[in-house]
Amino acid sequence: MTTSVSPVQKTPTLRRLAVLSLSVVALAAGGAAATQSSSAASLNAAPQAAATPTTPPASYPNPGTVTGDVGVHDPTIVARPGGGYLLAHTGNNIALKTSTDRTAFRNAGAVFPNGASWTTTYTGGSRNLWAPDLTYRDGRYWLYYSASTFGSNRSAIFLATSTTGTSGSWTNQGLVIESRTSDNFNAIDPNLVVDASGKWWLSFGSFWSGIKMVALNPSTGKRSDATVHSIAGRNGGAIEAPEIARHGNYYYLWVSFDRCCQGAASTYRVMVGRSTSITGPYVDRSGKAMTAGGGTQVLAGHGNIHGPGHQAVFTDTDADVLVYHYYANNGASLLGINLLGYDAAGWPFVY
């Protein structure tokens, strides 16, 4: 699902920040959004803590500057224990990239360079595996990923683990959950979250009856019981790519609304709700339940940035970080990274 990259005009919002200096610059195209730029003491310095902004910019910023191999779809990033970053994304046998500074990325092969034969029942024989989710815990990387075909809910989520994260080092841990055409959910787009008490959960879902959650056994990464929680939905409409991240006293449920995978015509947008309980109820800023279609918009298409979505959130040493893909004017799917601020009411925004 990745494509070759052509140059896209982007403002340098994600340099390695020692000092944050924000400026809003009007875009020339009629009525287009403003972009936001940041200055940096050193482009490649290790990220350093800075005060989290509490005032959103006037309009959506462009993605921060990234370089190298940045053609991605459905990205997920984890900070490596020895320094640097590991990125996984949709691709043949799950594609990997690495970065030393969260700015320059290079190809690092595939998770399963020899193929993943256990997935082909769900992919119709294709090697293309979707929407990985990376976590580093307990001395190893945990990778949940999806096997399906477009528009079908005959799908499955699998788990693989590795102590190094390098191509070919991953051990298949098997099936976590599957869905069949008779089910009212779709077992794709997994996301592992560990709650404040240390309990493991997996959120997932796309279209059908919406976003689901199951409890996991932390020793195996597999399901610990048969309960399936419903945490968001749009009455069968376009919602997918859940990501749950804790900030302060809340769990924030990030999702993508509307249409992915149509190049520059994509209408994907990033939405969020929150709850004090991991299993919900999640509500948006207005108080509308996410199970009833609620969601507060955090990022949408603007200027040359089309269909941003399939977001991941992780906490780095300088800030909470939003990672996503978007489409260029020529339809190429590219890596987007921005930092997250939180307003006085605790609602996130990108800068």
Short mmCIF file of N, CA, C and O in Angstrom, two decimals, residues 266-323:
data_model
loop_
_atom_site.label_atom_id
_atom_site.label_comp_id
_atom_site.label_asym_id
_atom_site.label_seq_id
_atom_site.Cartn_x
_atom_site.Cartn_y
_atom_site.Cartn_z
N SER A 266 -8.90 11.17 -0.55
CA SER A 266 -9.22 10.60 0.76
C SER A 266 -9.78 11.67 1.69
O SER A 266 -9.33 12.82 1.67
N THR A 267 -10.73 11.27 2.53
CA THR A 267 -11.36 12.21 3.47
C THR A 267 -11.08 11.85 4.93
O THR A 267 -11.75 12.36 5.83
N TYR A 268 -10.15 10.95 5.15
CA TYR A 268 -9.74 10.59 6.51
C TYR A 268 -9.53 11.84 7.37
O TYR A 268 -9.01 12.86 6.89
N ARG A 269 -9.89 11.75 8.65
CA ARG A 269 -9.60 12.82 9.61
C ARG A 269 -9.47 12.21 10.99
O ARG A 269 -10.04 11.15 11.28
N VAL A 270 -8.71 12.85 11.82
CA VAL A 270 -8.35 12.32 13.14
C VAL A 270 -9.29 12.89 14.19
O VAL A 270 -9.44 14.11 14.32
N MET A 271 -9.91 11.98 14.96
CA MET A 271 -10.89 12.35 15.97
C MET A 271 -10.45 11.79 17.33
O MET A 271 -9.67 10.84 17.41
N VAL A 272 -11.01 12.36 18.40
CA VAL A 272 -10.64 11.89 19.72
C VAL A 272 -11.81 12.04 20.69
O VAL A 272 -12.66 12.91 20.53
N GLY A 273 -11.85 11.17 21.67
CA GLY A 273 -12.72 11.29 22.83
C GLY A 273 -11.94 10.83 24.04
O GLY A 273 -10.80 10.37 23.92
N ARG A 274 -12.54 10.91 25.22
CA ARG A 274 -11.78 10.51 26.41
C ARG A 274 -12.70 9.94 27.47
O ARG A 274 -13.92 10.13 27.45
N SER A 275 -12.06 9.23 28.42
CA SER A 275 -12.77 8.60 29.52
C SER A 275 -11.81 8.44 30.69
O SER A 275 -10.60 8.32 30.49
N THR A 276 -12.34 8.41 31.89
CA THR A 276 -11.51 8.11 33.07
C THR A 276 -11.38 6.61 33.28
O THR A 276 -10.59 6.18 34.10
N SER A 277 -12.13 5.82 32.50
CA SER A 277 -12.07 4.36 32.57
C SER A 277 -11.59 3.81 31.24
O SER A 277 -12.03 4.27 30.17
N ILE A 278 -10.72 2.83 31.27
CA ILE A 278 -10.16 2.27 30.04
C ILE A 278 -11.24 1.71 29.12
O ILE A 278 -11.13 1.79 27.89
N THR A 279 -12.30 1.17 29.68
CA THR A 279 -13.36 0.56 28.86
C THR A 279 -14.48 1.54 28.53
O THR A 279 -15.47 1.17 27.92
N GLY A 280 -14.32 2.82 28.91
CA GLY A 280 -15.31 3.83 28.60
C GLY A 280 -16.30 4.03 29.74
O GLY A 280 -16.12 3.48 30.83
N PRO A 281 -17.32 4.86 29.50
CA PRO A 281 -17.70 5.44 28.21
C PRO A 281 -16.78 6.59 27.78
O PRO A 281 -16.41 7.44 28.60
N TYR A 282 -16.43 6.60 26.49
CA TYR A 282 -15.65 7.68 25.90
C TYR A 282 -16.61 8.73 25.33
O TYR A 282 -17.59 8.38 24.65
N VAL A 283 -16.32 10.00 25.60
CA VAL A 283 -17.15 11.09 25.10
C VAL A 283 -16.28 12.14 24.45
O VAL A 283 -15.08 12.23 24.74
N ASP A 284 -16.88 12.94 23.57
CA ASP A 284 -16.12 14.03 22.95
C ASP A 284 -16.24 15.31 23.77
O ASP A 284 -16.82 15.32 24.87
N ARG A 285 -15.71 16.39 23.25
CA ARG A 285 -15.69 17.65 23.99
C ARG A 285 -17.10 18.13 24.36
O ARG A 285 -17.31 18.74 25.41
N SER A 286 -18.07 17.84 23.50
CA SER A 286 -19.44 18.26 23.77
C SER A 286 -20.18 17.33 24.71
O SER A 286 -21.32 17.61 25.10
N GLY A 287 -19.56 16.21 25.06
CA GLY A 287 -20.20 15.22 25.92
C GLY A 287 -20.90 14.11 25.17
O GLY A 287 -21.48 13.21 25.80
N LYS A 288 -20.85 14.12 23.84
CA LYS A 288 -21.49 13.07 23.05
C LYS A 288 -20.70 11.78 23.13
O LYS A 288 -19.47 11.77 22.97
N ALA A 289 -21.39 10.68 23.36
CA ALA A 289 -20.74 9.38 23.48
C ALA A 289 -20.15 8.95 22.15
O ALA A 289 -20.78 9.12 21.09
N MET A 290 -18.97 8.37 22.19
CA MET A 290 -18.35 7.87 20.96
C MET A 290 -19.07 6.64 20.44
O MET A 290 -18.98 6.33 19.25
N THR A 291 -19.80 5.95 21.28
CA THR A 291 -20.62 4.84 20.80
C THR A 291 -21.82 5.33 20.00
O THR A 291 -22.48 4.54 19.31
N ALA A 292 -22.11 6.63 20.07
CA ALA A 292 -23.21 7.22 19.32
C ALA A 292 -22.69 8.15 18.23
O ALA A 292 -23.39 9.08 17.80
N GLY A 293 -21.46 7.94 17.80
CA GLY A 293 -20.89 8.72 16.70
C GLY A 293 -20.13 9.95 17.13
O GLY A 293 -19.68 10.73 16.28
N GLY A 294 -19.93 10.15 18.43
CA GLY A 294 -19.20 11.30 18.92
C GLY A 294 -17.72 11.24 18.59
O GLY A 294 -17.15 10.17 18.36
N GLY A 295 -17.09 12.41 18.59
CA GLY A 295 -15.67 12.52 18.35
C GLY A 295 -15.32 13.98 18.12
O GLY A 295 -16.05 14.69 17.41
N THR A 296 -14.24 14.43 18.71
CA THR A 296 -13.76 15.80 18.53
C THR A 296 -12.64 15.80 17.50
O THR A 296 -11.65 15.07 17.65
N GLN A 297 -12.78 16.60 16.45
CA GLN A 297 -11.79 16.60 15.38
C GLN A 297 -10.49 17.28 15.83
O GLN A 297 -10.51 18.37 16.39
N VAL A 298 -9.36 16.61 15.57
CA VAL A 298 -8.05 17.12 15.93
C VAL A 298 -7.21 17.47 14.71
O VAL A 298 -6.39 18.37 14.74
N LEU A 299 -7.43 16.76 13.60
CA LEU A 299 -6.66 17.01 12.38
C LEU A 299 -7.47 16.55 11.18
O LEU A 299 -8.09 15.48 11.22
N ALA A 300 -7.46 17.36 10.12
CA ALA A 300 -8.15 17.02 8.87
C ALA A 300 -7.34 17.55 7.71
O ALA A 300 -6.34 18.26 7.89
N GLY A 301 -7.77 17.23 6.51
CA GLY A 301 -7.07 17.68 5.32
C GLY A 301 -7.03 19.20 5.23
O GLY A 301 -7.98 19.89 5.62
N HIS A 302 -5.91 19.72 4.71
CA HIS A 302 -5.74 21.16 4.55
C HIS A 302 -4.62 21.39 3.55
O HIS A 302 -3.62 20.68 3.56
N GLY A 303 -4.80 22.37 2.68
CA GLY A 303 -3.76 22.67 1.70
C GLY A 303 -3.38 21.44 0.88
O GLY A 303 -4.23 20.79 0.28
N ASN A 304 -2.09 21.09 0.88
CA ASN A 304 -1.60 19.92 0.14
C ASN A 304 -1.60 18.65 0.98
O ASN A 304 -1.05 17.63 0.54
N ILE A 305 -2.19 18.70 2.16
CA ILE A 305 -2.25 17.55 3.06
C ILE A 305 -3.64 16.95 2.95
O ILE A 305 -4.62 17.54 3.40
N HIS A 306 -3.73 15.75 2.39
CA HIS A 306 -5.03 15.13 2.14
C HIS A 306 -5.21 13.88 3.00
O HIS A 306 -4.31 13.04 3.10
N GLY A 307 -6.38 13.77 3.61
CA GLY A 307 -6.77 12.55 4.31
C GLY A 307 -5.83 12.09 5.40
O GLY A 307 -5.51 10.90 5.45
N PRO A 308 -5.40 12.96 6.32
CA PRO A 308 -4.53 12.48 7.40
C PRO A 308 -5.27 11.54 8.33
O PRO A 308 -6.42 11.80 8.71
N GLY A 309 -4.63 10.44 8.69
CA GLY A 309 -5.29 9.49 9.58
C GLY A 309 -4.48 8.26 9.84
O GLY A 309 -3.29 8.20 9.59
N HIS A 310 -5.15 7.24 10.34
CA HIS A 310 -4.55 6.03 10.89
C HIS A 310 -3.40 6.42 11.83
O HIS A 310 -2.24 6.06 11.64
N GLN A 311 -3.78 7.11 12.85
CA GLN A 311 -2.87 7.74 13.78
C GLN A 311 -2.36 6.76 14.84
O GLN A 311 -3.00 5.79 15.18
N ALA A 312 -1.16 7.08 15.34
CA ALA A 312 -0.60 6.44 16.53
C ALA A 312 -0.10 7.56 17.43
O ALA A 312 0.27 8.63 16.95
N VAL A 313 -0.11 7.32 18.72
CA VAL A 313 0.34 8.31 19.70
C VAL A 313 1.34 7.65 20.63
O VAL A 313 1.11 6.54 21.12
N PHE A 314 2.47 8.31 20.86
CA PHE A 314 3.39 7.81 21.87
C PHE A 314 4.03 8.98 22.60
O PHE A 314 4.08 10.10 22.09
N THR A 315 4.47 8.73 23.81
CA THR A 315 5.09 9.75 24.63
C THR A 315 6.60 9.67 24.49
O THR A 315 7.20 8.65 24.80
N ASP A 316 7.22 10.74 23.97
CA ASP A 316 8.66 10.81 23.85
C ASP A 316 9.19 11.74 24.94
O ASP A 316 8.42 12.26 25.75
N THR A 317 10.47 11.96 24.97
CA THR A 317 11.05 12.76 26.05
C THR A 317 10.72 14.24 25.94
O THR A 317 10.83 14.98 26.93
N ASP A 318 10.32 14.69 24.75
CA ASP A 318 9.99 16.10 24.58
C ASP A 318 8.51 16.39 24.61
O ASP A 318 8.09 17.50 24.94
N ALA A 319 7.68 15.42 24.23
CA ALA A 319 6.24 15.69 24.10
C ALA A 319 5.51 14.39 23.79
O ALA A 319 6.14 13.37 23.47
N ASP A 320 4.18 14.43 23.85
CA ASP A 320 3.38 13.40 23.22
C ASP A 320 3.44 13.65 21.71
O ASP A 320 3.43 14.79 21.25
N VAL A 321 3.51 12.56 20.95
CA VAL A 321 3.75 12.66 19.51
C VAL A 321 2.62 11.96 18.76
O VAL A 321 2.25 10.82 19.10
N LEU A 322 2.09 12.64 17.74
CA LEU A 322 1.08 12.07 16.87
C LEU A 322 1.74 11.66 15.56
O LEU A 322 2.41 12.47 14.91
N VAL A 323 1.57 10.39 15.19
CA VAL A 323 2.15 9.83 13.97
C VAL A 323 0.98 9.37 13.09
O VAL A 323 0.02 8.78 13.59
#
